[in-house]
mmCIF file of C-alpha atoms in Angstrom:
data_model
loop_
_atom_site.group_PDB
_atom_site.id
_atom_site.type_symbol
_atom_site.label_atom_id
_atom_site.label_comp_id
_atom_site.label_asym_id
_atom_site.label_seq_id
_atom_site.Cartn_x
_atom_site.Cartn_y
_atom_site.Cartn_z
ATOM 1 C CA UNK A 1 0.000 0.000 0.000
ATOM 2 C CA UNK A 2 1.372 3.419 -0.916
ATOM 3 C CA UNK A 3 2.026 6.106 1.674
ATOM 4 C CA UNK A 4 -0.823 8.244 0.321
ATOM 5 C CA UNK A 5 -3.338 5.399 0.575
ATOM 6 C CA UNK A 6 -2.149 4.634 4.122
ATOM 7 C CA UNK A 7 -2.718 8.260 5.112
ATOM 8 C CA UNK A 8 -6.205 8.259 3.624
ATOM 9 C CA UNK A 9 -7.300 4.913 5.054
ATOM 10 C CA UNK A 10 -5.789 5.437 8.515
ATOM 11 C CA UNK A 11 -8.935 7.077 9.856
ATOM 12 C CA UNK A 12 -12.016 6.172 7.835
ATOM 13 C CA UNK A 13 -14.239 8.263 10.134
ATOM 14 C CA UNK A 14 -12.754 11.461 8.728
ATOM 15 C CA UNK A 15 -14.720 13.333 6.112
ATOM 16 C CA UNK A 16 -12.221 14.965 3.788
ATOM 17 C CA UNK A 17 -13.302 18.423 2.695
ATOM 18 C CA UNK A 18 -11.792 21.568 1.211
ATOM 19 C CA UNK A 19 -12.055 24.947 2.980
ATOM 20 C CA UNK A 20 -14.745 26.002 0.471
ATOM 21 C CA UNK A 21 -16.667 22.773 1.022
ATOM 22 C CA UNK A 22 -16.470 23.327 4.781
ATOM 23 C CA UNK A 23 -17.794 26.875 4.444
ATOM 24 C CA UNK A 24 -20.623 25.675 2.174
ATOM 25 C CA UNK A 25 -21.591 22.922 4.645
ATOM 26 C CA UNK A 26 -21.607 25.394 7.560
ATOM 27 C CA UNK A 27 -23.724 27.870 5.579
ATOM 28 C CA UNK A 28 -26.220 25.168 4.599
ATOM 29 C CA UNK A 29 -26.467 23.962 8.204
ATOM 30 C CA UNK A 30 -27.048 27.490 9.464
ATOM 31 C CA UNK A 31 -29.763 28.089 6.833
ATOM 32 C CA UNK A 32 -31.538 24.828 7.646
ATOM 33 C CA UNK A 33 -31.449 25.420 11.404
ATOM 34 C CA UNK A 34 -32.219 29.140 11.482
ATOM 35 C CA UNK A 35 -34.469 29.658 8.462
ATOM 36 C CA UNK A 36 -35.852 26.472 6.941
ATOM 37 C CA UNK A 37 -36.934 24.926 10.261
ATOM 38 C CA UNK A 38 -39.106 27.924 11.104
ATOM 39 C CA UNK A 39 -40.521 28.056 7.563
ATOM 40 C CA UNK A 40 -41.604 24.427 7.798
ATOM 41 C CA UNK A 41 -43.017 24.943 11.297
ATOM 42 C CA UNK A 42 -45.193 27.744 9.898
ATOM 43 C CA UNK A 43 -46.349 25.546 7.000
ATOM 44 C CA UNK A 44 -47.251 22.758 9.460
ATOM 45 C CA UNK A 45 -49.141 25.246 11.649
ATOM 46 C CA UNK A 46 -51.136 26.499 8.639
ATOM 47 C CA UNK A 47 -51.825 22.965 7.395
ATOM 48 C CA UNK A 48 -53.221 21.959 10.814
ATOM 49 C CA UNK A 49 -55.787 24.722 10.492
ATOM 50 C CA UNK A 50 -57.217 23.037 7.377
ATOM 51 C CA UNK A 51 -58.859 20.435 9.594
ATOM 52 C CA UNK A 52 -58.740 16.652 9.514
ATOM 53 C CA UNK A 53 -55.059 15.642 9.513
ATOM 54 C CA UNK A 54 -55.848 12.147 8.219
ATOM 55 C CA UNK A 55 -56.740 13.518 4.775
ATOM 56 C CA UNK A 56 -54.583 16.627 4.753
ATOM 57 C CA UNK A 57 -52.005 16.357 1.956
ATOM 58 C CA UNK A 58 -50.452 19.741 2.810
ATOM 59 C CA UNK A 59 -49.800 18.537 6.351
ATOM 60 C CA UNK A 60 -48.344 15.233 5.134
ATOM 61 C CA UNK A 61 -46.044 17.026 2.656
ATOM 62 C CA UNK A 62 -44.866 19.475 5.335
ATOM 63 C CA UNK A 63 -44.135 16.637 7.767
ATOM 64 C CA UNK A 64 -42.138 14.806 5.070
ATOM 65 C CA UNK A 65 -40.198 18.006 4.339
ATOM 66 C CA UNK A 66 -39.525 18.449 8.049
ATOM 67 C CA UNK A 67 -38.156 14.900 8.280
ATOM 68 C CA UNK A 68 -35.877 15.467 5.264
ATOM 69 C CA UNK A 69 -34.560 18.725 6.722
ATOM 70 C CA UNK A 70 -33.894 17.144 10.116
ATOM 71 C CA UNK A 71 -32.071 14.255 8.425
ATOM 72 C CA UNK A 72 -29.944 16.689 6.429
ATOM 73 C CA UNK A 73 -29.151 18.690 9.587
ATOM 74 C CA UNK A 74 -27.999 15.490 11.319
ATOM 75 C CA UNK A 75 -25.928 14.535 8.260
ATOM 76 C CA UNK A 76 -24.259 17.972 8.096
ATOM 77 C CA UNK A 77 -23.544 17.964 11.836
ATOM 78 C CA UNK A 78 -21.897 14.552 11.464
ATOM 79 C CA UNK A 79 -19.877 15.750 8.464
ATOM 80 C CA UNK A 80 -18.676 18.830 10.346
ATOM 81 C CA UNK A 81 -17.867 16.781 13.453
ATOM 82 C CA UNK A 82 -15.633 14.468 11.416
ATOM 83 C CA UNK A 83 -14.346 17.007 8.894
ATOM 84 C CA UNK A 84 -10.679 16.926 8.019
ATOM 85 C CA UNK A 85 -9.893 20.033 5.995
ATOM 86 C CA UNK A 86 -7.625 19.452 3.027
ATOM 87 C CA UNK A 87 -6.419 22.751 1.614
ATOM 88 C CA UNK A 88 -3.902 22.253 -1.161
ATOM 89 C CA UNK A 89 -2.124 19.055 -2.117
ATOM 90 C CA UNK A 90 1.086 18.702 -0.139
ATOM 91 C CA UNK A 91 2.864 17.260 -3.135
ATOM 92 C CA UNK A 92 2.518 17.000 -6.875
ATOM 93 C CA UNK A 93 4.595 13.816 -6.861
ATOM 94 C CA UNK A 94 1.536 11.610 -6.350
ATOM 95 C CA UNK A 95 -2.254 11.951 -6.515
ATOM 96 C CA UNK A 96 -4.094 12.913 -3.342
ATOM 97 C CA UNK A 97 -7.269 14.736 -2.352
ATOM 98 C CA UNK A 98 -7.151 18.175 -3.923
ATOM 99 C CA UNK A 99 -5.029 17.048 -6.862
ATOM 100 C CA UNK A 100 -6.071 17.865 -10.401
ATOM 101 C CA UNK A 101 -5.169 14.835 -12.482
ATOM 102 C CA UNK A 102 -4.906 14.625 -16.250
ATOM 103 C CA UNK A 103 -5.480 11.050 -17.424
ATOM 104 C CA UNK A 104 -5.498 9.232 -20.729
ATOM 105 C CA UNK A 105 -8.250 6.667 -21.114
ATOM 106 C CA UNK A 106 -9.559 4.632 -24.048
ATOM 107 C CA UNK A 107 -11.877 7.436 -25.110
ATOM 108 C CA UNK A 108 -9.299 10.247 -24.860
ATOM 109 C CA UNK A 109 -7.712 12.590 -22.354
ATOM 110 C CA UNK A 110 -9.639 13.974 -19.406
ATOM 111 C CA UNK A 111 -8.917 15.984 -16.260
ATOM 112 C CA UNK A 112 -10.412 15.357 -12.822
ATOM 113 C CA UNK A 113 -10.179 16.960 -9.396
ATOM 114 C CA UNK A 114 -10.007 14.458 -6.546
ATOM 115 C CA UNK A 115 -12.308 15.491 -3.679
ATOM 116 C CA UNK A 116 -13.796 14.030 -0.533
ATOM 117 C CA UNK A 117 -17.153 12.281 -0.918
ATOM 118 C CA UNK A 118 -19.353 15.230 0.011
ATOM 119 C CA UNK A 119 -17.883 17.576 -2.594
ATOM 120 C CA UNK A 120 -18.254 15.144 -5.477
ATOM 121 C CA UNK A 121 -19.724 16.695 -8.633
ATOM 122 C CA UNK A 122 -19.210 14.482 -11.701
ATOM 123 C CA UNK A 123 -20.667 17.138 -14.023
ATOM 124 C CA UNK A 124 -17.789 19.430 -12.980
ATOM 125 C CA UNK A 125 -15.234 16.603 -13.135
ATOM 126 C CA UNK A 126 -14.911 16.471 -9.326
ATOM 127 C CA UNK A 127 -14.646 12.835 -8.286
ATOM 128 C CA UNK A 128 -14.518 11.315 -4.838
ATOM 129 C CA UNK A 129 -11.400 9.669 -3.501
ATOM 130 C CA UNK A 130 -13.759 6.799 -2.653
ATOM 131 C CA UNK A 131 -15.054 6.311 -6.219
ATOM 132 C CA UNK A 132 -13.549 3.520 -8.325
ATOM 133 C CA UNK A 133 -11.544 5.964 -10.478
ATOM 134 C CA UNK A 134 -10.631 8.228 -7.554
ATOM 135 C CA UNK A 135 -9.438 5.398 -5.334
ATOM 136 C CA UNK A 136 -7.393 3.940 -8.213
ATOM 137 C CA UNK A 137 -5.727 7.317 -8.815
ATOM 138 C CA UNK A 138 -4.949 8.188 -5.179
ATOM 139 C CA UNK A 139 -1.317 7.427 -4.472
ATOM 140 C CA UNK A 140 -0.334 6.993 -8.128
ATOM 141 C CA UNK A 141 2.447 9.014 -9.776
ATOM 142 C CA UNK A 142 2.791 10.770 -13.107
ATOM 143 C CA UNK A 143 3.352 8.156 -15.811
ATOM 144 C CA UNK A 144 1.696 5.347 -13.817
ATOM 145 C CA UNK A 145 -0.939 3.189 -15.446
ATOM 146 C CA UNK A 146 -3.709 2.359 -12.977
ATOM 147 C CA UNK A 147 -6.453 -0.230 -13.226
ATOM 148 C CA UNK A 148 -9.957 0.941 -12.385
ATOM 149 C CA UNK A 149 -12.431 -1.726 -11.315
ATOM 150 C CA UNK A 150 -16.167 -0.991 -11.253
ATOM 151 C CA UNK A 151 -19.009 -3.476 -10.749
ATOM 152 C CA UNK A 152 -19.536 -3.629 -14.534
ATOM 153 C CA UNK A 153 -16.225 -2.703 -16.162
ATOM 154 C CA UNK A 154 -12.486 -2.951 -15.654
ATOM 155 C CA UNK A 155 -10.254 -0.486 -17.516
ATOM 156 C CA UNK A 156 -6.845 1.161 -17.385
ATOM 157 C CA UNK A 157 -5.787 4.780 -17.549
ATOM 158 C CA UNK A 158 -2.441 6.529 -17.646
ATOM 159 C CA UNK A 159 -1.644 9.526 -15.477
ATOM 160 C CA UNK A 160 -0.297 12.299 -17.697
ATOM 161 C CA UNK A 161 -0.026 15.136 -15.183
ATOM 162 C CA UNK A 162 -0.719 16.045 -11.541
ATOM 163 C CA UNK A 163 -1.376 19.623 -10.417
#
């Protein structure tokens, strides 16, 4: 196991996050606790005034929304409790969280940013260090050919550059 993979697997409870991701998570948590909770409470209060709760779809929808918000608050609190902030890659010698990696695959050349799981955004080419491609890349060096194994496909890619 490479040094980079040992560092990343040493404490699996950690949630790796960038400073921007941390700020976004804190802002979302604050909004949910201070604004959205009271909005939903007001909606529930109004829906109760419509009468019979057994056949009140507005009340049911508001209660479902409240449950989703409370679940998200708990998830964000857990993320923040276990957050390990990763600012900039310590090295460009090997791939780690925060690295921008240029890879050559069968269908051409592509560039990905390796992030923690909560900042993943495939549309913006931000992939999790826990994804099949991300975990294959973490710890690899420029010029290495890594094998990526997914449930359906196995393929190889070559690392062209690390920033």
